GROMACS .gro file of C-alpha atoms in nm:
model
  413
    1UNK     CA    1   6.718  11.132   8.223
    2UNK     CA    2   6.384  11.284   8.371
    3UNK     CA    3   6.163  11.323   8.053
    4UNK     CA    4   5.847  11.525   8.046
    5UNK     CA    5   5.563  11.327   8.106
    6UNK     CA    6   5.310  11.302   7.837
    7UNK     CA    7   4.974  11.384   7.850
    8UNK     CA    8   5.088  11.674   8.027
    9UNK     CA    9   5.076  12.043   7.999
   10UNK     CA   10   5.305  12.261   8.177
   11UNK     CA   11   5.171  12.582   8.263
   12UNK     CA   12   5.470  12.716   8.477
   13UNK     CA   13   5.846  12.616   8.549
   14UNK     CA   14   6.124  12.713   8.740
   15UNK     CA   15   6.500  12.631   8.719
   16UNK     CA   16   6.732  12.687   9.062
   17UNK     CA   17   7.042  12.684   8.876
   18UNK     CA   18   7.417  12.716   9.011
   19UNK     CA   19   7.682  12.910   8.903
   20UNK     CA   20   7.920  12.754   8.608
   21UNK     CA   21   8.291  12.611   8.631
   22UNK     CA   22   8.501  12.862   8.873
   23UNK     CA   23   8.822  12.926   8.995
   24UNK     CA   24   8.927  12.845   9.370
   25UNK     CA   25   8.856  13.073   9.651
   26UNK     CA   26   9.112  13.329   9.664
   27UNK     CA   27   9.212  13.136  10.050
   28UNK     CA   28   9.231  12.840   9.846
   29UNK     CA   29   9.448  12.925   9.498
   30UNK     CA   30   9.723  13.099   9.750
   31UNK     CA   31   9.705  12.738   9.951
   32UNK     CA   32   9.735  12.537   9.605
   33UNK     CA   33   9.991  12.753   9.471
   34UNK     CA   34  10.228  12.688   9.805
   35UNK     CA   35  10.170  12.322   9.753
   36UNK     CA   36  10.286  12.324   9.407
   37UNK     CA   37  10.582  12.543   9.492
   38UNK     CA   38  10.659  12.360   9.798
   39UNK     CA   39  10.670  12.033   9.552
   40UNK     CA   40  10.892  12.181   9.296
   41UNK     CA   41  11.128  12.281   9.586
   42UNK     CA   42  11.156  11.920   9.753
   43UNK     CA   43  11.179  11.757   9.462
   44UNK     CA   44  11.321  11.922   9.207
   45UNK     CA   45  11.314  11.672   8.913
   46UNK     CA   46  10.944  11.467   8.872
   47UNK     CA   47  10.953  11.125   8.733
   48UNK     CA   48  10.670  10.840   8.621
   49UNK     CA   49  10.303  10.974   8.657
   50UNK     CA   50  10.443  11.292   8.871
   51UNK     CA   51  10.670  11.435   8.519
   52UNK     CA   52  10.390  11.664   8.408
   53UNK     CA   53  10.444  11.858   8.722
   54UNK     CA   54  10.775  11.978   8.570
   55UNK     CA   55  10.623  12.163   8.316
   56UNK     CA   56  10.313  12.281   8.527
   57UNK     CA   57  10.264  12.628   8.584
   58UNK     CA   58  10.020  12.713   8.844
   59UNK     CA   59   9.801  12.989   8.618
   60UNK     CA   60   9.437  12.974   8.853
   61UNK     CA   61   9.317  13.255   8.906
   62UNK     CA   62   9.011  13.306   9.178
   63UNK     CA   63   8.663  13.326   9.206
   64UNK     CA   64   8.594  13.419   8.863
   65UNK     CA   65   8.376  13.133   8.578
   66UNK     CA   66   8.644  13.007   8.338
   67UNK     CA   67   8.550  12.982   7.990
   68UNK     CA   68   8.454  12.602   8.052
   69UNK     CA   69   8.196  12.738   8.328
   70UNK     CA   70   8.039  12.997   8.060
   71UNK     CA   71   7.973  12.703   7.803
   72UNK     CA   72   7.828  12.496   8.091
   73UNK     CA   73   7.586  12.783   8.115
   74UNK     CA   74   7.505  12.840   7.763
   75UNK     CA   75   7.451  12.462   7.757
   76UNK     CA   76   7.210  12.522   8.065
   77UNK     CA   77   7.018  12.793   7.884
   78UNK     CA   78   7.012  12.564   7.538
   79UNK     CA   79   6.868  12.249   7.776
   80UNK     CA   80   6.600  12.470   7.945
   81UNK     CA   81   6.464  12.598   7.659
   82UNK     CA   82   6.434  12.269   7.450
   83UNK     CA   83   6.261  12.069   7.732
   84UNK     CA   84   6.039  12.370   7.842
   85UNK     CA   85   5.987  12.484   7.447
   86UNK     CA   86   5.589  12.476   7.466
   87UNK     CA   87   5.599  12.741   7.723
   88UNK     CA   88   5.971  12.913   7.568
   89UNK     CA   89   5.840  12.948   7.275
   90UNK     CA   90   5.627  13.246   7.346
   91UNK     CA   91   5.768  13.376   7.663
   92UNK     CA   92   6.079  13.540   7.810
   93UNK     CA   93   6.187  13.414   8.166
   94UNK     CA   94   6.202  13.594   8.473
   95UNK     CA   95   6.577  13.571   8.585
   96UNK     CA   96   6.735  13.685   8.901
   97UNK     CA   97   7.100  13.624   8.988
   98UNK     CA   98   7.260  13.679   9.349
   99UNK     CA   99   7.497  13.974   9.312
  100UNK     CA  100   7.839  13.782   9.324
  101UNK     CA  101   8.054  13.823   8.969
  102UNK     CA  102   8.045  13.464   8.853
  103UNK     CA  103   7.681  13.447   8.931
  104UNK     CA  104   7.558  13.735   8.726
  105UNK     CA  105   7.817  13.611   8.445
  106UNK     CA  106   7.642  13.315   8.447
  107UNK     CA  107   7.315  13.435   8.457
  108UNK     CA  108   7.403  13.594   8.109
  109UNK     CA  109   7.555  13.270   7.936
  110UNK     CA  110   7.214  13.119   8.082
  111UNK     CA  111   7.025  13.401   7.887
  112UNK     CA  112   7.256  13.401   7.599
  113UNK     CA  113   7.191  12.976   7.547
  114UNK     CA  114   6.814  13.064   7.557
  115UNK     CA  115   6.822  13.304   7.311
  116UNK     CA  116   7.049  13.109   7.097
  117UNK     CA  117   6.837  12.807   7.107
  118UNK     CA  118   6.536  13.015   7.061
  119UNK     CA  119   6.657  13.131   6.721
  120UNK     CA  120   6.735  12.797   6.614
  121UNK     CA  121   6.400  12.745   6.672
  122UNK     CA  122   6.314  13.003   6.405
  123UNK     CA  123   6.168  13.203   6.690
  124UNK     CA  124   6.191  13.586   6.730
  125UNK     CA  125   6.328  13.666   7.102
  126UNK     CA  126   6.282  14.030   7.103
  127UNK     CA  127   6.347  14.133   7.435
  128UNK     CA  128   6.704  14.007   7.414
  129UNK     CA  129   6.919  14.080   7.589
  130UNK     CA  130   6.672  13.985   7.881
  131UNK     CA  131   6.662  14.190   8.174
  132UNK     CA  132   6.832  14.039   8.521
  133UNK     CA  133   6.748  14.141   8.838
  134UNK     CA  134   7.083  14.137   9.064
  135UNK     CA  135   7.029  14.128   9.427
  136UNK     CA  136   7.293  14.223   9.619
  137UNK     CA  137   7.494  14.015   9.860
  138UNK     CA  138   7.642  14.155  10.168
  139UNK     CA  139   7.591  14.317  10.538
  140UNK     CA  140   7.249  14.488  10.546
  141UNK     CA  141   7.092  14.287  10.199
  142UNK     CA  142   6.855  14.020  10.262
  143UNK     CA  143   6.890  13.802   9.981
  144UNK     CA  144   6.757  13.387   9.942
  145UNK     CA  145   7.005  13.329   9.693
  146UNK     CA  146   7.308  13.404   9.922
  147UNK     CA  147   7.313  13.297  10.304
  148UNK     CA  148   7.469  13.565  10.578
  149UNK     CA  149   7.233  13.676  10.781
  150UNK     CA  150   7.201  13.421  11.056
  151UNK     CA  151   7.474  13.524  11.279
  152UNK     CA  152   7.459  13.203  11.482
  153UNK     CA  153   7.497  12.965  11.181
  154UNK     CA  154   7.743  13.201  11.028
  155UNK     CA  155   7.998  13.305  11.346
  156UNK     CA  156   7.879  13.004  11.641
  157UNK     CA  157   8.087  12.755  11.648
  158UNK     CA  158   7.846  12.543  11.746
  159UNK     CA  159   7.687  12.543  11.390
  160UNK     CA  160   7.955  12.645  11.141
  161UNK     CA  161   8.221  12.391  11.229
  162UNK     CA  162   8.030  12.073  11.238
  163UNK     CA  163   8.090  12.071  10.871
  164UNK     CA  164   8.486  12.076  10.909
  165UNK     CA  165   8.476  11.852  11.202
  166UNK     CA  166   8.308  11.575  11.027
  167UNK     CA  167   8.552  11.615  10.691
  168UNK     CA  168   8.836  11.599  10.955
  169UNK     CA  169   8.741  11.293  11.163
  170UNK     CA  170   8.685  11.096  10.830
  171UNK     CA  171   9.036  11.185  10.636
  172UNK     CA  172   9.173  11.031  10.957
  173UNK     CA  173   8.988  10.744  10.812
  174UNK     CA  174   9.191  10.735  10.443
  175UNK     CA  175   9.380  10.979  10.472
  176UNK     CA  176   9.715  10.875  10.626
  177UNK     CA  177   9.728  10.573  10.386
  178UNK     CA  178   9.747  10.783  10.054
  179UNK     CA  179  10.008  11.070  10.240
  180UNK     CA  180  10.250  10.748  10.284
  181UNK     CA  181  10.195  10.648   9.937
  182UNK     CA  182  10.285  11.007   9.811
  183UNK     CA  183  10.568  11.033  10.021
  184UNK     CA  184  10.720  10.714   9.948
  185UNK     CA  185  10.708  10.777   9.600
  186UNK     CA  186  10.816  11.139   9.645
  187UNK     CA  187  11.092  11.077   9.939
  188UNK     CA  188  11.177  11.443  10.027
  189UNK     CA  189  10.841  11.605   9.969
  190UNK     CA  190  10.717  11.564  10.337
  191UNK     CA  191  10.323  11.597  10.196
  192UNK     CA  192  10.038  11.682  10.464
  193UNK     CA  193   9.700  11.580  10.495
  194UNK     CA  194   9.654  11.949  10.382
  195UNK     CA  195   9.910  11.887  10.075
  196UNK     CA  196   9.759  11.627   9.926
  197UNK     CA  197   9.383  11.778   9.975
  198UNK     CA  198   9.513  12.032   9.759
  199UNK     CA  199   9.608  11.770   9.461
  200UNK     CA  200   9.310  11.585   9.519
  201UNK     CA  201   9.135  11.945   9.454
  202UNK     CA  202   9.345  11.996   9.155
  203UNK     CA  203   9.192  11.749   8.939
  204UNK     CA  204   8.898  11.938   8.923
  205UNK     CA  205   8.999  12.247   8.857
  206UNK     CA  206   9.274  12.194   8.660
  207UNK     CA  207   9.009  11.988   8.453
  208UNK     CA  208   8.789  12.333   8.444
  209UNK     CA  209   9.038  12.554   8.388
  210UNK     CA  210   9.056  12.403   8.045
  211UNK     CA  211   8.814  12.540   7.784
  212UNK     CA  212   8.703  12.235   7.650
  213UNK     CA  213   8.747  12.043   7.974
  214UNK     CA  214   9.042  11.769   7.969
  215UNK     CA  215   9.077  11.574   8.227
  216UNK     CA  216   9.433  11.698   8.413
  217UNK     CA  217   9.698  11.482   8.512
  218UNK     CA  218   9.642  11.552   8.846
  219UNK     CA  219   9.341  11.310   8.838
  220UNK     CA  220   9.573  11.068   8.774
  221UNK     CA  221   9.742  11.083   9.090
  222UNK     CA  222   9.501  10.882   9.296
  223UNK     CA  223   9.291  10.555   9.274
  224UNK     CA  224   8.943  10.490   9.194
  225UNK     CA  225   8.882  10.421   9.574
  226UNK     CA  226   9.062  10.731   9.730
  227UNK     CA  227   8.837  10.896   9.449
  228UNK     CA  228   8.564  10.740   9.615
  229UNK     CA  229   8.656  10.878   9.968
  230UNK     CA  230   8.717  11.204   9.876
  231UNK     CA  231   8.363  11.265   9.710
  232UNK     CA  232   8.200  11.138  10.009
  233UNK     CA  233   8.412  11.391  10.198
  234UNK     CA  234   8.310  11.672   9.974
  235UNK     CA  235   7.912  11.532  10.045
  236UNK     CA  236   8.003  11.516  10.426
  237UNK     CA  237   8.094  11.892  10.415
  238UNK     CA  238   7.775  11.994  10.260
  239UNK     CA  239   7.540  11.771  10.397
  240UNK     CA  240   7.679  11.896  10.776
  241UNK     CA  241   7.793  12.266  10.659
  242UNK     CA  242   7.524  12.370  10.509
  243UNK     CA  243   7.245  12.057  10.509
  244UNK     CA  244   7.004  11.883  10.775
  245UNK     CA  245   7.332  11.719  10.904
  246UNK     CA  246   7.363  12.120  11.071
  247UNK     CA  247   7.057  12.188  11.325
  248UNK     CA  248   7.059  12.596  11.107
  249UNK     CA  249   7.146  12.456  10.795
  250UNK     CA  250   6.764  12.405  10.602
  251UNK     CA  251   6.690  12.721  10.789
  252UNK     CA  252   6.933  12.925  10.557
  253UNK     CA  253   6.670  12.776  10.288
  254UNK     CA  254   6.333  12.885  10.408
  255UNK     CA  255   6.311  13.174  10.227
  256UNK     CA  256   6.401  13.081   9.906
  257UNK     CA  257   6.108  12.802   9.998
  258UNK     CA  258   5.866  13.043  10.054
  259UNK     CA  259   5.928  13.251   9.721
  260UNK     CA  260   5.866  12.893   9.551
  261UNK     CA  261   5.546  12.871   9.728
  262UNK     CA  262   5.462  13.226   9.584
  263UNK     CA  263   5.546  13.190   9.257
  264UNK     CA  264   5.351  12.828   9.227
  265UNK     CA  265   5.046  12.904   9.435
  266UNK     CA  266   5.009  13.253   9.277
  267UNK     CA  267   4.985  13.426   9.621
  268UNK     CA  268   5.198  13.711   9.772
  269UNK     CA  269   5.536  13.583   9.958
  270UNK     CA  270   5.479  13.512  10.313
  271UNK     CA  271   5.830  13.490  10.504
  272UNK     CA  272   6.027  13.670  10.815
  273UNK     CA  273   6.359  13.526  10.742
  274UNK     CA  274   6.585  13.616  10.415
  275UNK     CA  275   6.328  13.748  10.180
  276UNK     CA  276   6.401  14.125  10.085
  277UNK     CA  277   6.080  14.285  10.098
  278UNK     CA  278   6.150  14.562   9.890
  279UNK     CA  279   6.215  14.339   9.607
  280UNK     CA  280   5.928  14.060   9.661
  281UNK     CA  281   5.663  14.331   9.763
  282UNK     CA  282   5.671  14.478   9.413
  283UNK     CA  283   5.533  14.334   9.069
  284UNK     CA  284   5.781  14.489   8.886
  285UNK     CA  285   6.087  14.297   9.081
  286UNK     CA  286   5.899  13.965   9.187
  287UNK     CA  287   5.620  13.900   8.896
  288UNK     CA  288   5.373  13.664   9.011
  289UNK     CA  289   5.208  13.442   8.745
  290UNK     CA  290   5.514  13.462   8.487
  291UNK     CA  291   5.536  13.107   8.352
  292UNK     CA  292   5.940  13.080   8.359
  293UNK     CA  293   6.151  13.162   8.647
  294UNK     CA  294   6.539  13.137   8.645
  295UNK     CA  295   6.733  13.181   8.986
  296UNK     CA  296   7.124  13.156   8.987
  297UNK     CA  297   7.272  13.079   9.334
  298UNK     CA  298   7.539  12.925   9.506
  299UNK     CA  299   7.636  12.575   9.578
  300UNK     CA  300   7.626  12.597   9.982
  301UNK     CA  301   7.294  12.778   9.916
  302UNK     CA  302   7.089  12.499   9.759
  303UNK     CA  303   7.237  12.242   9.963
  304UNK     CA  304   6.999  12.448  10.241
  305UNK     CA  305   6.706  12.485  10.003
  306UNK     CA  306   6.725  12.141   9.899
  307UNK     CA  307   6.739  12.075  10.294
  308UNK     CA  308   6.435  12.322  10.334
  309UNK     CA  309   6.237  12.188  10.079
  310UNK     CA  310   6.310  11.819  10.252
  311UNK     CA  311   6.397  11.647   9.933
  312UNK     CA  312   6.635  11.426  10.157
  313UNK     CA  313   6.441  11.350  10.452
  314UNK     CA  314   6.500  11.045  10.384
  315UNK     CA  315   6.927  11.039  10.440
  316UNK     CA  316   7.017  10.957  10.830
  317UNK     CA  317   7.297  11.103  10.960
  318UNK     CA  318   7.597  11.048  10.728
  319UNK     CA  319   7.906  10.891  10.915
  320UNK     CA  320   8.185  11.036  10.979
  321UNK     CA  321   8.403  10.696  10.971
  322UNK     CA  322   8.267  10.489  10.667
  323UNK     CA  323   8.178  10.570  10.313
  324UNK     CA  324   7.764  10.570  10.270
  325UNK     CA  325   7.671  10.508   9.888
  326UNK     CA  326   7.426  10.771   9.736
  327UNK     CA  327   7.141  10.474   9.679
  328UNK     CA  328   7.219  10.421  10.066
  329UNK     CA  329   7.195  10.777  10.164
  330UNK     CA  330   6.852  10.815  10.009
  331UNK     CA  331   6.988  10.982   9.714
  332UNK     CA  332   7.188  11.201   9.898
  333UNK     CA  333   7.547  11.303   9.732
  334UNK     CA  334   7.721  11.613   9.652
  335UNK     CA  335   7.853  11.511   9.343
  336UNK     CA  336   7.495  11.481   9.248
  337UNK     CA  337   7.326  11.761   9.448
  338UNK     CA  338   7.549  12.059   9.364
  339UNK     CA  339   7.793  12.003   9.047
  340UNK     CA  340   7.892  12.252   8.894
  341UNK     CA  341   7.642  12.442   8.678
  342UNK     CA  342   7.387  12.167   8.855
  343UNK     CA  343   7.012  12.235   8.866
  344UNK     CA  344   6.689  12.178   9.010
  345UNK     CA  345   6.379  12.214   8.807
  346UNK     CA  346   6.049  12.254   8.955
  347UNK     CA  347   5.724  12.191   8.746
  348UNK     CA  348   5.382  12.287   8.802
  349UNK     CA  349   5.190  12.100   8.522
  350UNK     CA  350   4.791  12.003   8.467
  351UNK     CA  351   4.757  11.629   8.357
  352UNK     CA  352   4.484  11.424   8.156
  353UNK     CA  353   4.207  11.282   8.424
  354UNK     CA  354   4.379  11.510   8.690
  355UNK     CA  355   4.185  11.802   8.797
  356UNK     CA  356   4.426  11.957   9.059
  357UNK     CA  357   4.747  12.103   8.932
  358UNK     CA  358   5.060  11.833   9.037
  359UNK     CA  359   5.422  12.005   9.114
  360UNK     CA  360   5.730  11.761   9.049
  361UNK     CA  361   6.113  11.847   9.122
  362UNK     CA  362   6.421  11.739   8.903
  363UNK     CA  363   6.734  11.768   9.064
  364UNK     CA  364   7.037  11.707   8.771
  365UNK     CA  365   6.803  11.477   8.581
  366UNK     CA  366   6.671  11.282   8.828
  367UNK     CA  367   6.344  11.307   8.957
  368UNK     CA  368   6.370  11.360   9.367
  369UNK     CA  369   5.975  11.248   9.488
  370UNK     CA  370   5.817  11.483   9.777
  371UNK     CA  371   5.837  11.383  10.098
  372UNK     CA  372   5.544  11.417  10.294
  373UNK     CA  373   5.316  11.495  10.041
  374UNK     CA  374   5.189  11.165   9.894
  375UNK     CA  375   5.406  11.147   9.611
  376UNK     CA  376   5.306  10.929   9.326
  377UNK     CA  377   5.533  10.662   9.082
  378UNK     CA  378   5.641  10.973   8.851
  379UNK     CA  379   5.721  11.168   9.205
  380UNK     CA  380   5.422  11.422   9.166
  381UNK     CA  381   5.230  11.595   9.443
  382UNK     CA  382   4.906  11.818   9.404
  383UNK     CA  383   4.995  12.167   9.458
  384UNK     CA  384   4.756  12.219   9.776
  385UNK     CA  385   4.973  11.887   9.956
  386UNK     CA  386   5.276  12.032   9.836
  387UNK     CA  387   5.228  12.371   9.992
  388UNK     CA  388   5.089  12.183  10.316
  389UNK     CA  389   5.410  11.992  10.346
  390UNK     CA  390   5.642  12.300  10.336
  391UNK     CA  391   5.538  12.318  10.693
  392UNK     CA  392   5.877  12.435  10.788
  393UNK     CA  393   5.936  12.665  10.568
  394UNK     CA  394   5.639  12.854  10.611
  395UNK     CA  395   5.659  12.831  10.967
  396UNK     CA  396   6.004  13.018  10.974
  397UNK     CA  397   6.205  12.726  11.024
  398UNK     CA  398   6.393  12.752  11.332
  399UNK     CA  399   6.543  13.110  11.242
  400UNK     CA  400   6.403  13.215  11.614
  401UNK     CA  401   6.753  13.062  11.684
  402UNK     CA  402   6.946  13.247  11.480
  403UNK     CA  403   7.002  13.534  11.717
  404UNK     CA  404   6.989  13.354  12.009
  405UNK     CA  405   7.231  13.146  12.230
  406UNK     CA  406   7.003  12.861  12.217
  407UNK     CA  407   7.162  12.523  12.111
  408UNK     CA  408   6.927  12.265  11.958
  409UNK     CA  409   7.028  11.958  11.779
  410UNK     CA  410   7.099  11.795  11.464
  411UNK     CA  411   6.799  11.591  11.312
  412UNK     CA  412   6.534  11.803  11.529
  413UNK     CA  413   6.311  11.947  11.259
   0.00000   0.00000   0.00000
């Protein structure tokens, strides 16, 4: 775990935090429910590891946090507050939450495990409940906390299908393998590739749709090596959906990059991309010199920030036919990028015998050095190298392209 340096004082701190445990997409719990339904018809009678399905009611609902989710985020708000306690103490943070249901929700767990651990702390928290400042998602909102507004990442096929395409040219790779397993075991169930996607994406949510989170049977169903394939297919989607695997993917970041910049430098936001004016123009609705921020987003949206920030410059191209290793893709995973109720924390600290203020980001525990910015053994930078390597972010990233037929490539940043 990434500990606070000693000899250290903090002097500001901001958490990018996602959402808690959810449902599946509303697309997704109608495709999980045929699956189950087109099982029970097949087979009629399970048997061995497969018996629990005769008793399994499909119950998901969608979209929405499930009770696990909310204690993830109560957890969140407990963590924050006992690691950043010399500035919690005395303070209330500055949250903002993009405007979907489950993101808000969370956003108040997150407040209400502050404010619980703040107590325990024998500390009055008198502005509780703290204020959050929703920002809408939608046609016509800019918001940096919820992509849309790049209409040729978001409706080119160019750019929003290279994440699919790569998924689909590597569960030709595995895939076929564990569908004849399934089927042999389950001779009139005729299972797809899609089929057994949806039990591999069972486990998971089955796992979260129990309050205290046991593991469901549907983990079961598959090996620790197809386990192993499907995470790196969930990484491959993000990395080339929404990461610098997609030419527009860290451009979807750049204004939630440039906000960070504001917020850490003290200075007013300078960006032409997703920033909403209205909102970052004012004091009242984007405070500069606060000295904790909290920002609840999406998982597809800090795979981009993550991308705009650079954090994983370092990750080539993932294949698309062979399973890369996080240590081998320069830290570089889903699983530990975007988990749910996963976080980023980024520091801004003064340190003994250092007379410029350092910066330092911790992505789910584990300290993710700078690139470009001279990053030393604990992964610090000074702020004034840190701004001057968010060269494309403040530069506007390539969102000239974003209304424009123009085609560039992946890797050309």
């Amino acid at each position: 775990m990434a500990v606070v340096p000693q000899r250290i004082c903090l002097s500001e701190e901001l958490v990018l935090q996602l959402h808690g445990a959810r449902n599946p997409t509303a697309t997704k719990t109608r495709s999980y429910y045929s699956t189950i339904r087109k099982l029970r018809i097949a087979v009629g009678k399970f048997r061995g590891k497969y018996a629990f399905l005769n008793r399994f009611k499909y119950t998901l609902g969608a979209n929405q946090l499930t009770t696990f989710g909310e204690q993830q985020m109560i957890n969140s708000g407990i963590v924050f507050y006992n690691r950043y306690k010399a500035l919690a103490k005395q303070r209330t943070p500055f949250i903002r939450a993009s405007g979907q249901d489950r993101v808000v929700k969370s956003a108040r767990k997150f407040s209400q495990g502050f404010h619980q651990a703040k107590t325990a702390d024998r500390t009055p928290d008198e502005n509780y409940p703290h204020s959050i400042l929703v920002i809408p998602e939608g046609e016509g909102y800019n918001n940096t906390l919820d992509h849309g507004l790049c209409t040729e990442f978001e409706e080119a096929v160019a750019y929003s299908s290279i994440g699919s395409e790569a998924q689909q040219t590597f569960l030709a790779t595995f895939l076929p393998s564990v569908i004849n397993r399934l089927n042999r075991d389950l001779p009139s169930a005729n299972l797809t590739a899609l089929d057994i996607v949806n039990l591999f994406d069972l486990c998971p949510f089955t796992t979260v749709a129990s309050p205290s989170g046991v593991i469901s049977p549907f983990c079961f169903l598959f090996s620790l090596d197809e386990w192993k394939h499907y995470n790196y297919y969930q990484s491959l989607g993000k990395y080339y959906g929404y990461g610098a695997g997609n030419p527009l993917g860290p451009t979807q970041g750049v204004g939630y990059v440039n906000e960070l910049i504001a917020r850490l430098s003290g200075e007013a936001v300078s960006d032409h991309t997703t920033v909403n004016h209205t909102l970052d123009d004012s004091n009242d609705t984007f405070p500069l010199g606060e000295a904790l921020y909290v920002d609840l987003s999406h998982d597809n949206d800090m795979t981009s920030i993550f991308s705009a920030l650079g954090l994983y410059n370092s990750t080539g191209p993932l294949s698309n036919t062979s399973i890369q290793s996080p240590d081998a893709a320069g830290g570089y995973s889903a699983a530990w990028t975007v988990p749910f109720a996963g976080r980023a924390y980024f520091e801004k600290m003064t340190c003994a015998g250092v007379d410029e203020e350092l910066v330092r980001i911790v992505v789910n525990n584990r300290v993710v050095p700078i690139q470009r910015c001279g990053a030393d053994r604990l992964g610090r930078c000074t702020l004034a190298k840190f701004v001057q390597s968010m060269n494309f972010a403040t530069a506007g990233g390539r969102w000239d392209m974003c209304f424009a037929p123009k085609r560039v490539m992946a890797g050309e940043l």
